[in-house]
Tab-separated table of C-alpha atoms and ligand atoms in Angstrom:
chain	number	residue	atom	x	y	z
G	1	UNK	CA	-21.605	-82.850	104.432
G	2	UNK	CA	-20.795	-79.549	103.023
G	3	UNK	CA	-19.797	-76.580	104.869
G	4	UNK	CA	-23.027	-74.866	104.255
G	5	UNK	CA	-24.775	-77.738	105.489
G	6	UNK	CA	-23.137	-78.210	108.629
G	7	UNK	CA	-24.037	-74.331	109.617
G	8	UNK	CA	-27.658	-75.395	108.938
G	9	UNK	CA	-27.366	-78.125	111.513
G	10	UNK	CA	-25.989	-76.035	113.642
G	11	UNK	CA	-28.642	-73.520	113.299
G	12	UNK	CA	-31.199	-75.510	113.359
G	13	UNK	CA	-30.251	-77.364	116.596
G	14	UNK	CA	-29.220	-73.629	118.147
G	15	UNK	CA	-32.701	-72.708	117.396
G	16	UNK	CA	-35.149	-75.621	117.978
G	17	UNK	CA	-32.782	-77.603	120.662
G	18	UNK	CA	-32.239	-80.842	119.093
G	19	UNK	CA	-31.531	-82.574	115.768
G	20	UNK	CA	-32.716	-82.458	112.422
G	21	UNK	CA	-34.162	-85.719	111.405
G	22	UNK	CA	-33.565	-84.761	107.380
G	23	UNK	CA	-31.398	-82.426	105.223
G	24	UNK	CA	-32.366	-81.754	101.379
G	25	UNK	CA	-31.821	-79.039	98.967
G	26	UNK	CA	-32.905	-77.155	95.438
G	27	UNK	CA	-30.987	-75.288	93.119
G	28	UNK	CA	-31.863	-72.283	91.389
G	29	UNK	CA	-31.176	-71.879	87.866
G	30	UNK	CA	-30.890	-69.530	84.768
G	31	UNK	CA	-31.873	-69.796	81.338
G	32	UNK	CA	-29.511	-69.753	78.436
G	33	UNK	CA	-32.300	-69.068	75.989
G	34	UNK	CA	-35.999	-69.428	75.599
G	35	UNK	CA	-37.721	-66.776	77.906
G	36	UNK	CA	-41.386	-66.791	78.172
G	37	UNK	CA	-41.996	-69.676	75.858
G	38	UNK	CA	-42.695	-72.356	78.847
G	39	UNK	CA	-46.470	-71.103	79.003
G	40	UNK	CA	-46.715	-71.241	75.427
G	41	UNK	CA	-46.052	-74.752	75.315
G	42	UNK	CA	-42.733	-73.993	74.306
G	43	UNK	CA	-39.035	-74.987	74.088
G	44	UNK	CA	-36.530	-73.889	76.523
G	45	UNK	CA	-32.870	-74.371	77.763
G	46	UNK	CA	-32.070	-73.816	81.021
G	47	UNK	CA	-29.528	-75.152	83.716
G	48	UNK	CA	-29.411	-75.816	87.387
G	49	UNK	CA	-26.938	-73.859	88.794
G	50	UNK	CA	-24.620	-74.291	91.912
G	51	UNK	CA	-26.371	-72.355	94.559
G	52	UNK	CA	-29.343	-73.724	96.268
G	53	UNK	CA	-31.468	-73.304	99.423
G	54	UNK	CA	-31.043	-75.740	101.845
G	55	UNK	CA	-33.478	-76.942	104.457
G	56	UNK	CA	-33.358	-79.494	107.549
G	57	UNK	CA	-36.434	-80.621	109.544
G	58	UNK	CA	-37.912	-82.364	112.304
G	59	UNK	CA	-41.549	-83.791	112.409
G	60	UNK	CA	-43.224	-82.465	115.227
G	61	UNK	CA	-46.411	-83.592	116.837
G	62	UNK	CA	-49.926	-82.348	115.973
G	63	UNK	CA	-50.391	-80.271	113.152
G	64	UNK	CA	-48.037	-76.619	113.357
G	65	UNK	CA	-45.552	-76.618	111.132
G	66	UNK	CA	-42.873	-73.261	112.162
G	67	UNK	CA	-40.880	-72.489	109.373
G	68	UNK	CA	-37.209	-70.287	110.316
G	69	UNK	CA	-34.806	-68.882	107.455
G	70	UNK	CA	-31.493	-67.837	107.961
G	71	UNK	CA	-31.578	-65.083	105.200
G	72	UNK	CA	-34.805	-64.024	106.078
G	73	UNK	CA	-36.181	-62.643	109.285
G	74	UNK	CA	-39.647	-63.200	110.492
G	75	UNK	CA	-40.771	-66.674	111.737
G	76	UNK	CA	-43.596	-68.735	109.690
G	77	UNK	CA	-46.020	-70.595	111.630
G	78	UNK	CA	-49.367	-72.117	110.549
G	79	UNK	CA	-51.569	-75.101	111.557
G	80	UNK	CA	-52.433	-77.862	109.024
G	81	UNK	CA	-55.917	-77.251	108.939
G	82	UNK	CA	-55.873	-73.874	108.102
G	83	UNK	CA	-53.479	-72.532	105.505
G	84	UNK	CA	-53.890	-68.946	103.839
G	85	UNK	CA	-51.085	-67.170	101.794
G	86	UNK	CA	-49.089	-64.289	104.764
G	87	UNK	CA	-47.966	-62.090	101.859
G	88	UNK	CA	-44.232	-63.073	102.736
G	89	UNK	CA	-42.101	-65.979	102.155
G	90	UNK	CA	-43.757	-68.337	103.811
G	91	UNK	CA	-46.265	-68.542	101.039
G	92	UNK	CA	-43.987	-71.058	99.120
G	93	UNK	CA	-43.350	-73.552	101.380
G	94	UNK	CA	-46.805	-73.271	102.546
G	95	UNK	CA	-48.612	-73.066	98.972
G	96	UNK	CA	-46.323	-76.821	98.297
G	97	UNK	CA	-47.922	-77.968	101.806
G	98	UNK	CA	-51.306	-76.874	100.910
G	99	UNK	CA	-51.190	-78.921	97.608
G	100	UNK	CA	-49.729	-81.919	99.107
G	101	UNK	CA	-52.572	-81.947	101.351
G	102	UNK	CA	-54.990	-81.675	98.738
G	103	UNK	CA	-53.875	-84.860	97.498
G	104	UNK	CA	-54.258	-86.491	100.904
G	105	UNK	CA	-49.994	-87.168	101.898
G	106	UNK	CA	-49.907	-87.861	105.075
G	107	UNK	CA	-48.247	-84.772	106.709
G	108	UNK	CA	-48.099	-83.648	110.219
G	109	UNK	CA	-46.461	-80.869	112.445
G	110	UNK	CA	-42.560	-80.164	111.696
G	111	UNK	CA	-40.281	-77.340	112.678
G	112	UNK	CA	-38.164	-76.427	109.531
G	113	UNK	CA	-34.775	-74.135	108.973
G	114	UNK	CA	-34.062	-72.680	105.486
G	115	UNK	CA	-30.944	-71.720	104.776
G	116	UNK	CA	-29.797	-70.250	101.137
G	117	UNK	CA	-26.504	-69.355	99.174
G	118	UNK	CA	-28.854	-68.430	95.929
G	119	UNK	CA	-29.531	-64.740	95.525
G	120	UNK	CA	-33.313	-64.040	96.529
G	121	UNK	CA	-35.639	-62.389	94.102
G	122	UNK	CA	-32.462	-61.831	91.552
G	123	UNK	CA	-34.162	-63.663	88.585
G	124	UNK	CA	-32.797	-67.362	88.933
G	125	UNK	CA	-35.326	-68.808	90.896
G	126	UNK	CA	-35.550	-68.363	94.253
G	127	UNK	CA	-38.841	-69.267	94.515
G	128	UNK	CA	-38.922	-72.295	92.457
G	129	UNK	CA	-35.820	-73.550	94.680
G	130	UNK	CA	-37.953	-72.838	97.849
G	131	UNK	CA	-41.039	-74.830	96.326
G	132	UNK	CA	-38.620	-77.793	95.178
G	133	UNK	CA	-36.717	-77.398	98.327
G	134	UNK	CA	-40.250	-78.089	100.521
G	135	UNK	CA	-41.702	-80.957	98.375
G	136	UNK	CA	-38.617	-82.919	98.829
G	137	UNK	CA	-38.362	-82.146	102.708
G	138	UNK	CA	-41.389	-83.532	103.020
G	139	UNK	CA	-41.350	-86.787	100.932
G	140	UNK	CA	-37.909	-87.110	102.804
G	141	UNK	CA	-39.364	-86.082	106.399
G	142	UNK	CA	-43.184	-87.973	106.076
G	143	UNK	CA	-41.790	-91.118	103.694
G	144	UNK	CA	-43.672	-90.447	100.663
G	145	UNK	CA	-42.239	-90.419	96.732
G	146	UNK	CA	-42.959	-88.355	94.315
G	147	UNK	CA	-42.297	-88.600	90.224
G	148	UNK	CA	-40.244	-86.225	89.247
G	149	UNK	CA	-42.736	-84.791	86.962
G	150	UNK	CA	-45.716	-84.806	89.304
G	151	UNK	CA	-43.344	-83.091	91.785
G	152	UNK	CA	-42.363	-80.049	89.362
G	153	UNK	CA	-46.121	-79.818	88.099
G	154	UNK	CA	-47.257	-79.770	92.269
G	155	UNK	CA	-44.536	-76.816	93.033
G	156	UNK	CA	-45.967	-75.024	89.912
G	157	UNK	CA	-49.564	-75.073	91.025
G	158	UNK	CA	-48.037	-73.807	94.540
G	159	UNK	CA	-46.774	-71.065	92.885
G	160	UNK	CA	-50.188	-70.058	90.816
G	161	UNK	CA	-52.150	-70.286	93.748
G	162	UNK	CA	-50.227	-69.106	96.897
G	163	UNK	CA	-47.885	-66.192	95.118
G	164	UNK	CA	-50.194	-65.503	92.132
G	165	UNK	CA	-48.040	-65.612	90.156
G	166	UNK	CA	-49.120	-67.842	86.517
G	167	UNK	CA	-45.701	-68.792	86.128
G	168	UNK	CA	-45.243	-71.768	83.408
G	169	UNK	CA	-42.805	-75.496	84.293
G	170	UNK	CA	-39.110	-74.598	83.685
G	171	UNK	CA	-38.222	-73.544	86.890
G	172	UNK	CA	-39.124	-76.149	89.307
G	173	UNK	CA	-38.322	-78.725	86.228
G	174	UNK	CA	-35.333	-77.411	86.085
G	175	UNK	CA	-34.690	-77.320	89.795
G	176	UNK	CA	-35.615	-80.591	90.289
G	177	UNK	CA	-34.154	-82.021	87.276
G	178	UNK	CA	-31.085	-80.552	86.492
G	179	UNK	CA	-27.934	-82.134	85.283
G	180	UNK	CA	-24.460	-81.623	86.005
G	181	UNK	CA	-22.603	-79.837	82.783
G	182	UNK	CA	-25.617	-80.454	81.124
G	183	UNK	CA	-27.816	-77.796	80.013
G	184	UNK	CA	-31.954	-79.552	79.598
G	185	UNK	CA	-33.273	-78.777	76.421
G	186	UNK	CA	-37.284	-79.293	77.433
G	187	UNK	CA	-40.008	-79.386	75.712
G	188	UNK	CA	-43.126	-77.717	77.764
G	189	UNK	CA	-45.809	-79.301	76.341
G	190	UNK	CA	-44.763	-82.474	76.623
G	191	UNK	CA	-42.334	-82.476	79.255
G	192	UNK	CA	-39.962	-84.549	76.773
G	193	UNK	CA	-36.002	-83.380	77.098
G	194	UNK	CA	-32.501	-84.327	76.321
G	195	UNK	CA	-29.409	-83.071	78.056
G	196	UNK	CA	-27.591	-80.765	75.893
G	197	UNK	CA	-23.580	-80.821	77.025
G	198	UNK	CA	-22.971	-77.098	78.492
G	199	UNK	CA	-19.180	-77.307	78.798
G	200	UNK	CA	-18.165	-74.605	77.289
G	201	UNK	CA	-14.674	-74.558	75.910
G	202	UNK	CA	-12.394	-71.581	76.815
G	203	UNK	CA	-15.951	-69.709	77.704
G	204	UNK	CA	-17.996	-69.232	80.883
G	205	UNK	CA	-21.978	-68.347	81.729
G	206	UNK	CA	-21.662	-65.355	84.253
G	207	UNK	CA	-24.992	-64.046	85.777
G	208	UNK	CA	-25.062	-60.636	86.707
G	209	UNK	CA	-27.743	-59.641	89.298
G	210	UNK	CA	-29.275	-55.973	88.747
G	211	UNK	CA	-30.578	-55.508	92.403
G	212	UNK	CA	-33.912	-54.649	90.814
G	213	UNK	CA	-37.163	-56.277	92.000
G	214	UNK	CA	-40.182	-54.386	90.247
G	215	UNK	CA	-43.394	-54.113	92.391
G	216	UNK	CA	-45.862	-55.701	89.537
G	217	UNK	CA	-43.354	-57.887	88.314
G	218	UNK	CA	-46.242	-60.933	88.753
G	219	UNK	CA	-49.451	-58.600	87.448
G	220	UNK	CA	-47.263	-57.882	84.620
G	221	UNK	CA	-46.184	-61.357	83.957
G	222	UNK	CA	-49.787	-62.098	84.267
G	223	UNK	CA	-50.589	-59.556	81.574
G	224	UNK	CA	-47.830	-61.290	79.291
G	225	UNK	CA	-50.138	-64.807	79.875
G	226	UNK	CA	-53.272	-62.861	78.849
G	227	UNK	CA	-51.695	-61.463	75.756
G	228	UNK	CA	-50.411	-64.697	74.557
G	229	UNK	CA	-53.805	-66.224	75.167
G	230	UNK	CA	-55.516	-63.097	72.925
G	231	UNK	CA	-53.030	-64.155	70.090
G	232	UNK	CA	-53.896	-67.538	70.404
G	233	UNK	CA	-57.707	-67.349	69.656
G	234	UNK	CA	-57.398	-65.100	67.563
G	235	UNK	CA	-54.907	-67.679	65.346
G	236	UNK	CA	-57.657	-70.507	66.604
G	237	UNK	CA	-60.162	-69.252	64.924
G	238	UNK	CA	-58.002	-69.129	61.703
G	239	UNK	CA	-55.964	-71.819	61.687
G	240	UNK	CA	-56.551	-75.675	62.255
G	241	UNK	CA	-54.657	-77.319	64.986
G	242	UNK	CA	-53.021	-74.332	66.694
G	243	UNK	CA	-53.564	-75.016	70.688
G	244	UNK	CA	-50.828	-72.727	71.572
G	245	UNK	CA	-48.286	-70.354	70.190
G	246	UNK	CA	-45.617	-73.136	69.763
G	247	UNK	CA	-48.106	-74.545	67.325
G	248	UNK	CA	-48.421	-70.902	64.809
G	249	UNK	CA	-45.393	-69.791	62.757
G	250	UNK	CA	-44.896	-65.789	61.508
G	251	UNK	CA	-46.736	-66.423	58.430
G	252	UNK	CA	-49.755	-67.231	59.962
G	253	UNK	CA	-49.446	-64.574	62.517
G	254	UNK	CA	-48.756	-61.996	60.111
G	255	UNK	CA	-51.864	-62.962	58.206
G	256	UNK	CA	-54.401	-62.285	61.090
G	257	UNK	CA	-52.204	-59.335	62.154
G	258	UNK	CA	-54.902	-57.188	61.482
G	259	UNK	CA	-57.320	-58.781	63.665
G	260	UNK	CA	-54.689	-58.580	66.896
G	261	UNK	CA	-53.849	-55.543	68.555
G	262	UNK	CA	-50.364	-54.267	67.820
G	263	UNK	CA	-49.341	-55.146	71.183
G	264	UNK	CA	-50.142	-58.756	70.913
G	265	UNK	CA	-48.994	-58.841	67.687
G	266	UNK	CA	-45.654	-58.068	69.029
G	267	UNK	CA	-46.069	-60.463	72.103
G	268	UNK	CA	-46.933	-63.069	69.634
G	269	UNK	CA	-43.971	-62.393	67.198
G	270	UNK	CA	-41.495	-62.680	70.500
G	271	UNK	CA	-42.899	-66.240	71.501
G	272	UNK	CA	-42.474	-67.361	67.883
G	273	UNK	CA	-39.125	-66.652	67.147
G	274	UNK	CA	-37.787	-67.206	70.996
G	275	UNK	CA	-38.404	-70.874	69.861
G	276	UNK	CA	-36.705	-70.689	67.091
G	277	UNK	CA	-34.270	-69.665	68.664
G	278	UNK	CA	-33.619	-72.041	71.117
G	279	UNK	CA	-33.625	-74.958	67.910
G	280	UNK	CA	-30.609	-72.378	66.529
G	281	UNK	CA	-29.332	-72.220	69.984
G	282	UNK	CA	-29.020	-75.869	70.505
G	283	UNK	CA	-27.715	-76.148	66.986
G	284	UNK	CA	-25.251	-73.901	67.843
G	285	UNK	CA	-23.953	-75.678	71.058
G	286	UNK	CA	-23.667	-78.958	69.236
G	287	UNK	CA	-21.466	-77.532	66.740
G	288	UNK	CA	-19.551	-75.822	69.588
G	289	UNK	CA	-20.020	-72.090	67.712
G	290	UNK	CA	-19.873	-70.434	70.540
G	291	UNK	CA	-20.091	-66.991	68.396
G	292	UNK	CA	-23.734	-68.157	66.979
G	293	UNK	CA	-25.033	-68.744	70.669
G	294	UNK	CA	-23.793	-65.480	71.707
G	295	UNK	CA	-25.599	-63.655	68.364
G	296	UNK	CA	-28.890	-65.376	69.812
G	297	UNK	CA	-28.749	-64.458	73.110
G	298	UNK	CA	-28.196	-61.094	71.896
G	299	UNK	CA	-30.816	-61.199	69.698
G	300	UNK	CA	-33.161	-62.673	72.160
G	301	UNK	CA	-32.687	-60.362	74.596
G	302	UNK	CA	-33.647	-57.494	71.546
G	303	UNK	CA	-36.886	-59.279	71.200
G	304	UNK	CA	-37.681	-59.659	74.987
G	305	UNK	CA	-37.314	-55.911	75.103
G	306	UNK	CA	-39.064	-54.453	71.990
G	307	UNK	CA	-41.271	-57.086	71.595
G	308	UNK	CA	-42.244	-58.689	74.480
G	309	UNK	CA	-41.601	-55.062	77.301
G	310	UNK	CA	-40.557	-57.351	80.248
G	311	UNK	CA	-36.684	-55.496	80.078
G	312	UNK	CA	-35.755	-51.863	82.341
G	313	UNK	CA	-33.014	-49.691	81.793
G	314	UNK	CA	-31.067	-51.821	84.744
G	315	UNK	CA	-31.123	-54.327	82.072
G	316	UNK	CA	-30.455	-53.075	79.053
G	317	UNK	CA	-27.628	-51.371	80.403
G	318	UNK	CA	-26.268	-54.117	81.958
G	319	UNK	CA	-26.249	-55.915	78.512
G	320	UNK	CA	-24.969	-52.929	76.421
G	321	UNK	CA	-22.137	-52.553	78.956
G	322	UNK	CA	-21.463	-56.289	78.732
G	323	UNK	CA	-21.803	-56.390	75.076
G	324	UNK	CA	-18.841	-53.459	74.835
G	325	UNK	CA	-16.157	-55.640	76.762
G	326	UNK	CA	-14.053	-57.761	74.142
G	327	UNK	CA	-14.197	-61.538	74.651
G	328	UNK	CA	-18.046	-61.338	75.443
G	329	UNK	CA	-19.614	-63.010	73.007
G	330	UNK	CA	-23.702	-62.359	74.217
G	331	UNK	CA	-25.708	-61.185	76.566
G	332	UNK	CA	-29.373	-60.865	77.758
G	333	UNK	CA	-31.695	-60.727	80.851
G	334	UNK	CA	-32.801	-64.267	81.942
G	335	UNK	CA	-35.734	-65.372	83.496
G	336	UNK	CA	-39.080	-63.151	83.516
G	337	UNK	CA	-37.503	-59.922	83.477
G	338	UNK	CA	-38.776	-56.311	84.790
G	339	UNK	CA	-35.740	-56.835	86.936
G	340	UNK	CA	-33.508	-59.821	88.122
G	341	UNK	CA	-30.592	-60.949	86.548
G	342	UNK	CA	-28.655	-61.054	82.741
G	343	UNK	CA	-26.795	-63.998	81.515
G	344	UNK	CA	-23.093	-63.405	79.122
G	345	UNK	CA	-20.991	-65.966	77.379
G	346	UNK	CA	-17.815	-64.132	77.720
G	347	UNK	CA	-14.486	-65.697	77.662
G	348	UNK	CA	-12.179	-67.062	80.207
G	349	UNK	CA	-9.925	-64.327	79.866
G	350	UNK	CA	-12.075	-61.227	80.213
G	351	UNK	CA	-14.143	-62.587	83.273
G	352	UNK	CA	-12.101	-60.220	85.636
G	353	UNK	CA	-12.584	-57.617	83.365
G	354	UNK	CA	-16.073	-58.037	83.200
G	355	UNK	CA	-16.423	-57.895	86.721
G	356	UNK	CA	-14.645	-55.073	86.967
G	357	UNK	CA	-16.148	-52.711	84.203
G	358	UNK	CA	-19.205	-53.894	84.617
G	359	UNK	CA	-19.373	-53.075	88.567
G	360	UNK	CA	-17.530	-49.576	88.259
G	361	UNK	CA	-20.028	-48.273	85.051
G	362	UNK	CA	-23.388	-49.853	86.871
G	363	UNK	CA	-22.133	-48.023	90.367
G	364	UNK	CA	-22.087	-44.895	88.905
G	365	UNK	CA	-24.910	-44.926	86.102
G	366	UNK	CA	-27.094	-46.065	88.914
G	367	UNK	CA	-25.524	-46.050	92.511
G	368	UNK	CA	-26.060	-49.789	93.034
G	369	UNK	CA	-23.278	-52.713	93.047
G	370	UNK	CA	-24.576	-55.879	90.861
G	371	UNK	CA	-23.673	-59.252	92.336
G	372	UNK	CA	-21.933	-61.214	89.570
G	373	UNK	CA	-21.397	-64.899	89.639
G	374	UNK	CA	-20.421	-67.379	87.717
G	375	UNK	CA	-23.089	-69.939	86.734
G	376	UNK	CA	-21.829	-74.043	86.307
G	377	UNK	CA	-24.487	-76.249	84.710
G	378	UNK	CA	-24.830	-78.584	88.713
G	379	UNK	CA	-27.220	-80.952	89.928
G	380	UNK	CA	-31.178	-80.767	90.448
G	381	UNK	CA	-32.733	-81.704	93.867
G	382	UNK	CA	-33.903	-84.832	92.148
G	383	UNK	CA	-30.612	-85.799	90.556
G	384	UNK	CA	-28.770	-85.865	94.024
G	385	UNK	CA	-31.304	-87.879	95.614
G	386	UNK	CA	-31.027	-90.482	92.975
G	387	UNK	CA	-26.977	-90.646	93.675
G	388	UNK	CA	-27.482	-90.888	97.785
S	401	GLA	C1	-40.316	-67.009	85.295
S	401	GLA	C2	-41.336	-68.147	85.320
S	401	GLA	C3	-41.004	-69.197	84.252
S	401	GLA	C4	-40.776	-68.562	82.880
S	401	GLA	C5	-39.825	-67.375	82.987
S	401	GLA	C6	-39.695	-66.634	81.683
S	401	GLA	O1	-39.066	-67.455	85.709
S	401	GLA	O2	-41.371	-68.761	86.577
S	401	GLA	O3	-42.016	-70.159	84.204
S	401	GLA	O4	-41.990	-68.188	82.301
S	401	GLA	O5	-40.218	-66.465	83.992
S	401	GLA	O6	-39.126	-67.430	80.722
């Protein structure tokens, strides 16, 4: 048992006055490249990385189910028959138990303890983690077994109906299946992927957290769905055999440009060439050109703010700062945006000076301290319980 697992015991026991009966946990992740693409039916490439919320449980008897967090303050408690989103963290766990009982798993009354080393509400996936995190306590705690698939499509659904949020299947995919220095090039449409090898020579993947969470982050992520939706009838109507915007290249979209609004024009002309960019990307990695990868993460990250509007100053001026240090070879935000984290490829060498710079210039352009970590392609909730 790891250290982080034996303070959960402890707390759990400290809190609820006996043992847990299971132990599981998710990962978060980040995305090397391929941002908003997963809704579009897209390609993307993202890791698990190695911090993860934890959880241990007991089942209970009758039908509450009191929820505790270590990071978070506030106790959750809510009775089986009757589940309605709180507004607060709870909703996660709770939208994954509301969808399990929808499908008629045999649940009951539990008293849970969350406990997380992954940055909350920093862009790499809290949420999915939490989601991931509950549907595995649960097939653990009530002896159930899900397919991976039909686990990371049950968290997803969670999400759109308990925290609003339309958000599309990389995350809890990625949670759940993640690979240890192995990067999962997926394909969202079918859910077909291969495991693209993410060690990275004399180069690392460090996240850097901008300690921004925008209010309408989800109605604005929502908007982004809409748009792409627009675009896509629009191209519909034109063009046999496009079901989504995986399916239209910039030709096409250039020829109906004048029927889209310049917005979703724009929109449109992000999603397009993101997916290119994730073949190039992948192309790049194989041929270890580490140089390439970092030119289209840079370039992605030009796109996601010009094109697609989901980057904030925070952002871009954690990337222009980045970009300035020699021996980083890219950088760009990672995940939805309006906030959250970047991602840089920057060499072994310069890492402390990365930290450094990058802490001092952020501190005093905008009085806050980033948290910056270094990202290692780890396990998925589902991997690990394959190997115990
Ligand atoms: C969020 C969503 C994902 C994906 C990214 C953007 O993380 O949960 O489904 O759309 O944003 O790539």
């Amino acid at each position: 048992m790891e250290k982080i697992e034996r303070f959960l015991f402890t707390q759990f026991a400290e809190r609820f006055g006996h043992r847990p009966q299971a132990q599981v946990w998710a990962p978060g992740r980040i995305n090397l490249i391929g941002e908003h693409t997963d809704y579009n039916d897209g390609f993307v490439l993202p890791i698990a990385i190695g911090k993860r919320i934890y959880a241990a449980a007991s089942i209970e008897k009758g039908k509450t189910m009191t929820l505790c967090s270590a990071n978070i303050r506030g106790e959750v408690t809510f009775n089986l028959s009757e589940i309605e989103p709180g507004g607060d963290w709870g909703d996660y766990p709770k939208g994954v138990v509301a969808e399990l009982l929808k499908r008629e798993y045999p649940l009951q009354g539990l008293n849970a303890f969350f406990l997380s080393d992954l940055p909350i509400g920093a862009g790499v996936s809290s949420s999915a983690a939490m989601e991931v995190v509950t549907c595995y306590l649960m097939q653990r705690l009530f002896g159930f077994s899900l397919p991976p698939e039909e686990a990371a499509y049950l968290c997803q659904r969670a999400e759109h109906s308990f925290s609003g949020t339309r958000c599309g299947i990389m995350d809890q995919f990625a949670s759940i299946m993640g690979v240890k220095d192995n990067a999962l090039f997926l394909d969202c449409r079918t859910l077909d992927y291969r495991r693209i090898p993410c060690q990275l020579d004399d180069y690392v993947l460090v996240a850097c957290d901008s300690r921004v969470e925008r209010e309408l982050a989800a109605s604005e992520y929502n908007r982004r769905r809409a748009e792409c939706e627009e675009g896509v009838r629009v191209l519909a109507e034109n063009y046999e055999g496009i079901r989504a915007l995986r399916d239209a290249n910039l030709s096409q979209l250039e020829a109906v440009s004048a029927l889209l609004n310049e917005q979703v024009s724009r929109r449109c002309r992000h999603v397009i060439t993101e997916n290119e960019r994730v073949l190039k990307a992948i192309q790049s990695m194989e041929a270890r050109d580490w140089s390439r990868l970092g030119i289209l993460m840079n370039e992605s990250h030009e796109s996601l703010r010009f094109d697609y509007e989901v980057s904030c100053n925070q952002l871009d001026f954690l990337v222009e700062t980045s970009r300035e240090i020699e021996g980083v070879l890219g950088a760009r935000l990672t995940g939805a945006g309006f906030g959250g984290s970047t991602i840089n490829l920057v060499h072994m060498s310069a890492v402390e000076e990365f930290q450094a710079s990058v802490s001092e210039e952020y501190l005093k352009r905008f009085e806050i301290v980033p948290r910056i970590f270094a990202c290692i392609a780890s396990d998925g909730a589902e991997q690990d319980r394959l190997r115990s």
